[in-house]
Structure formats: C-alpha cells, structure tokens
Short mmCIF file of C-alpha atoms in Angstrom, two decimals:
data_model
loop_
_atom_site.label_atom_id
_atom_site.label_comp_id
_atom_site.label_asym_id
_atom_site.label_seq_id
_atom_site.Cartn_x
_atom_site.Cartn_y
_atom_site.Cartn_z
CA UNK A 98 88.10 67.58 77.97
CA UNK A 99 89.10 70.35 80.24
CA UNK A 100 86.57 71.76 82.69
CA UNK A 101 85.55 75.53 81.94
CA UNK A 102 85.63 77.53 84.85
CA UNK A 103 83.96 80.95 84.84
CA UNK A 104 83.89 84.32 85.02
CA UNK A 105 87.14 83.80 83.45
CA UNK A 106 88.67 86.97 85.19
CA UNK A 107 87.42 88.95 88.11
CA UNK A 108 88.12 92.31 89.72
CA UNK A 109 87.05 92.86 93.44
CA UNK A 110 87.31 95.40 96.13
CA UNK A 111 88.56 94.31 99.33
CA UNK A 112 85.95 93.15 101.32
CA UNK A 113 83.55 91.91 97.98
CA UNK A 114 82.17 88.80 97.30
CA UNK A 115 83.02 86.21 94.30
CA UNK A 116 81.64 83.17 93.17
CA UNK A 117 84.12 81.08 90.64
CA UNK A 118 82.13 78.51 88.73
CA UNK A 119 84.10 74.77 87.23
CA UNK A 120 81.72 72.89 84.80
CA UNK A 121 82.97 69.53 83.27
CA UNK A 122 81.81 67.48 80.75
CA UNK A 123 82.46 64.15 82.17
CA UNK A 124 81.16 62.50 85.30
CA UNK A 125 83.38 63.61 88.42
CA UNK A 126 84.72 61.40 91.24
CA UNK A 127 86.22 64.41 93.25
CA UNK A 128 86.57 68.40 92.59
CA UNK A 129 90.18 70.08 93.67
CA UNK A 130 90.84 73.90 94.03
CA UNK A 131 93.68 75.57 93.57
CA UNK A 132 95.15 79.14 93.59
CA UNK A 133 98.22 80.10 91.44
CA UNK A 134 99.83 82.97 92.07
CA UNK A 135 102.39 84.39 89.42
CA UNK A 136 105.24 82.45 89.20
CA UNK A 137 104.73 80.10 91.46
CA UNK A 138 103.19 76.69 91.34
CA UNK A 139 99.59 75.88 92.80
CA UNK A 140 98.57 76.04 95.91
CA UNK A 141 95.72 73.29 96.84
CA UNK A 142 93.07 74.56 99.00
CA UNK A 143 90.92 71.79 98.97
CA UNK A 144 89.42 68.99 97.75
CA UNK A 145 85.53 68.02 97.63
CA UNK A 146 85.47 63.70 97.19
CA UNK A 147 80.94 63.70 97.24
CA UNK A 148 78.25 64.87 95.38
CA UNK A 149 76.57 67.83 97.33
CA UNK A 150 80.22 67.99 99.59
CA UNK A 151 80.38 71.58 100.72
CA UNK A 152 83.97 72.60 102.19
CA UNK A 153 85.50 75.51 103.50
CA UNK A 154 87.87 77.23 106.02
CA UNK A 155 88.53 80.86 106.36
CA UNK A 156 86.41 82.72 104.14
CA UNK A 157 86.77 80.53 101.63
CA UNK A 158 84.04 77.35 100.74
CA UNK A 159 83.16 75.31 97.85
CA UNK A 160 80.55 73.11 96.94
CA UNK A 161 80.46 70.14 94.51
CA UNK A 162 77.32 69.59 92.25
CA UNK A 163 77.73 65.91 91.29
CA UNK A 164 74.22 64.99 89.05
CA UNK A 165 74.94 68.62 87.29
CA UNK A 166 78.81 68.05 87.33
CA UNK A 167 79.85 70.77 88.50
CA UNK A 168 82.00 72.68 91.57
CA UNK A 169 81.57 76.57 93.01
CA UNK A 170 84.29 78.25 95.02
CA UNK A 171 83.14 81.00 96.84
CA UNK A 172 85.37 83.87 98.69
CA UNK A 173 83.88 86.23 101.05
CA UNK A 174 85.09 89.19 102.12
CA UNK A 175 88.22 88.78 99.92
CA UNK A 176 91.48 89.87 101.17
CA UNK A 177 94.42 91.40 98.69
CA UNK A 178 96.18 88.12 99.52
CA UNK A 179 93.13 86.19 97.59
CA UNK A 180 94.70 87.53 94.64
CA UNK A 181 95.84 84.84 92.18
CA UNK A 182 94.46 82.79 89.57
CA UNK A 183 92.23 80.39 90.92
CA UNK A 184 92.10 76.35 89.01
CA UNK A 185 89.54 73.83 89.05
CA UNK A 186 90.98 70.16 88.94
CA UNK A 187 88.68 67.74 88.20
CA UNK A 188 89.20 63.39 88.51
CA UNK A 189 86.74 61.89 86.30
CA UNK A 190 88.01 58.03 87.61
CA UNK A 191 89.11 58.17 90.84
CA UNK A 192 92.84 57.55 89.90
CA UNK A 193 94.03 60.96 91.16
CA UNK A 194 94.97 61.98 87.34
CA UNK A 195 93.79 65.85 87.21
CA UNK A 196 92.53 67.95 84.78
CA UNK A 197 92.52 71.36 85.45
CA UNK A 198 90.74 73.92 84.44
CA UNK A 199 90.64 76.89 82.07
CA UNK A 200 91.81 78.96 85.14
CA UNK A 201 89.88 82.37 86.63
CA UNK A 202 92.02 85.27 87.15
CA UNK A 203 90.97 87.42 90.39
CA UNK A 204 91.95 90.86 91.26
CA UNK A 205 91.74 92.04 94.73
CA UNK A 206 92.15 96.06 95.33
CA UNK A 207 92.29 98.33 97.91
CA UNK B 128 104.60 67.87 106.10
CA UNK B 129 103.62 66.80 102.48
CA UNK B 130 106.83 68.58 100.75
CA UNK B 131 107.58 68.33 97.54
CA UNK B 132 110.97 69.85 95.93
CA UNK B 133 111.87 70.31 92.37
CA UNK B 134 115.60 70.55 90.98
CA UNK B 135 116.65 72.95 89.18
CA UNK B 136 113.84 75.83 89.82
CA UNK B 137 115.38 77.50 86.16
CA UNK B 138 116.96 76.40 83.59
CA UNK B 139 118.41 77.74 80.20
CA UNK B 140 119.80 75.53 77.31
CA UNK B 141 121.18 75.44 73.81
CA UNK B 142 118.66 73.74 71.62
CA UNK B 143 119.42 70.62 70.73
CA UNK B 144 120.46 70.05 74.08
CA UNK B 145 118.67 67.52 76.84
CA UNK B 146 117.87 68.64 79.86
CA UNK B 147 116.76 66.84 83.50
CA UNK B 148 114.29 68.37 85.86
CA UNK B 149 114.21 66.19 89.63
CA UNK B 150 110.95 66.14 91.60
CA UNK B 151 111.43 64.93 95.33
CA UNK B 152 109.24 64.02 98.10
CA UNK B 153 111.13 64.80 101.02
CA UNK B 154 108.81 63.70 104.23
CA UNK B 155 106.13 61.28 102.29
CA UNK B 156 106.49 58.17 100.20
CA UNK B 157 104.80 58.97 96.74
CA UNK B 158 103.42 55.99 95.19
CA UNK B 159 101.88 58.32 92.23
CA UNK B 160 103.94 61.26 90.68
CA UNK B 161 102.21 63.81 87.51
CA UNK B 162 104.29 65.91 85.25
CA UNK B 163 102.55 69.01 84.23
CA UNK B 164 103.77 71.33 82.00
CA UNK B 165 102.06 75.00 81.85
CA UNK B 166 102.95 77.92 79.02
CA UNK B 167 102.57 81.84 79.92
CA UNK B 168 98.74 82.54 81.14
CA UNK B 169 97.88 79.09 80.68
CA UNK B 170 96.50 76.34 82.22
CA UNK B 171 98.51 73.74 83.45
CA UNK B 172 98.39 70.53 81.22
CA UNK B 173 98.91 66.88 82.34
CA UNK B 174 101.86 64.90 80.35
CA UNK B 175 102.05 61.75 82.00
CA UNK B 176 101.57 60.18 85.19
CA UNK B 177 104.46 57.68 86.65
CA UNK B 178 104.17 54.80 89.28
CA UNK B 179 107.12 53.67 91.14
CA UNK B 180 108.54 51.01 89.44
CA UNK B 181 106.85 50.78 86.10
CA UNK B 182 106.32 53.08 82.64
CA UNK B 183 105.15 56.30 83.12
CA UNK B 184 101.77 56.74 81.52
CA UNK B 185 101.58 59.57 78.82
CA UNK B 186 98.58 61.76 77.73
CA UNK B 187 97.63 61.90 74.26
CA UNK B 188 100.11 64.28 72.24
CA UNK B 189 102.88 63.66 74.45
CA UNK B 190 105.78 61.86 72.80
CA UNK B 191 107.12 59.52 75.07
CA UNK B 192 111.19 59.64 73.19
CA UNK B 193 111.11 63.42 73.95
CA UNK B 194 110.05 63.49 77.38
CA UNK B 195 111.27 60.77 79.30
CA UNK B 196 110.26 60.15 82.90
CA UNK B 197 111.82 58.00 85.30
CA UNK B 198 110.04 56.84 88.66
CA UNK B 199 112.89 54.78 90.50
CA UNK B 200 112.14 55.08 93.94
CA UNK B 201 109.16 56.51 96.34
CA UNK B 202 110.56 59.54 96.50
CA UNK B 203 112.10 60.64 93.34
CA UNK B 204 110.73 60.75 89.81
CA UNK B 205 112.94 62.45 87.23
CA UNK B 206 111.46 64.29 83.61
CA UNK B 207 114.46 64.73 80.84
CA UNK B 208 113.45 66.71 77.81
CA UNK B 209 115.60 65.64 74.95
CA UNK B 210 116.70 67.18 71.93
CA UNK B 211 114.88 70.30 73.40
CA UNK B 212 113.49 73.13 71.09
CA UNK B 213 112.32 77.03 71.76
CA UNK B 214 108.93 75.32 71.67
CA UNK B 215 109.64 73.39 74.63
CA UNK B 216 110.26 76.18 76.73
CA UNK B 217 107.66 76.19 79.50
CA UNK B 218 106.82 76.06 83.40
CA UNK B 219 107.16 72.01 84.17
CA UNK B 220 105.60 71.59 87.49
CA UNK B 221 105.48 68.05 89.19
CA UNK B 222 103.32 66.62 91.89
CA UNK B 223 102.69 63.86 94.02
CA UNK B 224 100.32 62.00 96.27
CA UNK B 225 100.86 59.27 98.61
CA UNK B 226 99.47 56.45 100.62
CA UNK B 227 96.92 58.34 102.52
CA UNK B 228 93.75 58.04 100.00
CA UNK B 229 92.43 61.15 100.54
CA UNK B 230 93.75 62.44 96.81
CA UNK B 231 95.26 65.50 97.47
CA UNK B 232 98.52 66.02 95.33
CA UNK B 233 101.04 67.89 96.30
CA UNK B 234 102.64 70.37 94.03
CA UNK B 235 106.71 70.93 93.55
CA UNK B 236 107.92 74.85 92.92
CA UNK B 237 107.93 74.10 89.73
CA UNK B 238 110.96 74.82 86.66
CA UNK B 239 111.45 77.40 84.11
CA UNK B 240 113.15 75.99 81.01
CA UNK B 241 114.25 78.37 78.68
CA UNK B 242 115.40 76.92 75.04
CA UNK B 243 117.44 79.36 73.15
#
C-alpha cells in the first residue's frame, strides 16, 4: 500500500513554516524524503533508518515515528527554491525496495 | 559522487514499436537497480527491481514480456518496452544503490517516452 502523505498541497510565503506528514500502513524499516521538482527526477534529501531518528541540515529536518509508523518533514523559513513536490519513500523490509508516497505539492512565494 | 545517468532523456515512437531506455552508474558499483515509472502529477510507481546477474523482480501488475529489464553488469541495467502503446507513454526514472548499506538510492534524470 502506498503511504499517504499530507496536506496534499501547500502554499507558503517566503519565510513560513510547513510541516509535511507520510503515514503508512505497514511496519517501516527506514523513511526517505524526496523533492521533485517539475520535470526532473527526485532529489533525495535524506533518509531516517530508526524509530524516533530525527534528521536535518539546512532548514530542513524530519523525524521518523516508528510504533505510530509514521515520518514528518519539516521546512523552516522556506526559501522559493523549496518549491517542488515533496515524496515520502517508505521500506517496509529492509531490502531498499521503495514505495513512495502520494506526493505533497508546495508553493513558495514572494 | 553517487551519479547515475539515463539514456535517452526523451524519446518518441510509433506504436507498435520497442523501445530501450539505459540507466548507468558512472562512479559506484550498483549491486541493486529499481525501475520506476511515473504519469503526469503522479506519484512515482515501482515496476521491478533487478540484481546483477539474475531476473529482475516485478511488482504486481507489471508484465514481465512487455517490460523487459536487463541487469548485466554493476553498472548498467537496461528497461525495453516492447510492442509499446499511447498508454505506455510515461516518465521512466531508474535508480540505484550500492555497497555502502546505508540505503540511499540514487536517482537517474529520468526518460520521457512518448507513444504516438
């Protein structure tokens, strides 16, 4: 099953806040995050391998929720360059097979 | 490091026509190499995963005679979409990981196919 991610699209001022929520169904080895931007393939950004793993670099962190299975990405102060659409990728087994997400579209404007 | 290329980055063909898309590691053996394949404000979905050496593994709805992957070295796995249809039109995007453990995959540019 495909992990839901949510808000599923997101408009923010430069500067803003966001929060982008991945919930899966399954029990999670590791959480990856990706950004997309149009036309292009994903970028990875990074990956969280342990329950209650918090990552981040820049303004941008994640934590990873094992018992409740799931994964937040937060962006602070976002930048027009956060723009994108942002992917969850879950690996339920630990065999590196992915499953991404249902995606979050984000907006930055000026 | 960690580059990944993918040949051609577009491609438009007749339907009925087969087409083959070339995903490269160029600095990184990649013991593991995943197909994705991704239509217009989608999500990307997985189609198989291929191991150097040995039969690619397909997801579920993914006929194996139609999309045919080949994993013949460390550093090249190839996907050919036969007898392609309009339908198959999509983004295919490839990626790999390697020997390191630490499960990060590393995306190609991805390729357009167009089907007319």
């Amino acid at each position: 099953q495909q992990p839901v991610q949510s808000p599923q699209a997101v408009i923010l001022r430069e500067g803003e806040d966001a929060v982008i929520n991945c919930s899966s169904s399954k029990a999670l080895y590791s959480v990856h995050w990706y950004r997309q931007k149009h036309g292009e393939a994903p970028v990875f950004l990074m990956i969280l391998l342990k329950g209650g793993e918090q990552k981040g670099h820049d303004k941008i962190s994640a934590s990873f929720n094992e018992k409740k299975q799931q994964s937040s990405l937060y962006l602070t102060a976002s930048q027009l360059s956060y723009s994108g659409t942002y992917f969850c990728g879950t690996d339920s087994g630990g065999y590196q097979k992915v499953t991404f997400g249902t995606g979050t579209k984000l907006q930055v404007i000026p | 490091g960690a580059v990944v290329s993918q040949h051609p980055s577009r491609v438009i063909c007749k339907s009925g026509t087969s087409v083959k898309i070339e995903c490269r590691s160029l600095d990184f053996q990649a013991t593991t190499m995943f197909w994705y394949r991704q239509f217009p404000k989608k999500s990307l979905m997985l189609m198989a995963t291929s191991n150097e050496g040995s039969k690619a593994t397909y997801e579920q709805g993914v006929e194996k005679d139609k999309f045919l992957i080949n994993h013949a070295s460390l550093t090249l796995s190839t996907l050919t979409v036969t007898s392609a249809h309009p339908e198959d039109s999509s983004f295919y995007i490839c990626s790999a990981s390697g020997t390191s453990g630490n499960n990060e995959q590393f995306f190609g540019p991805g390729t357009r196919l167009t089907v007319l």
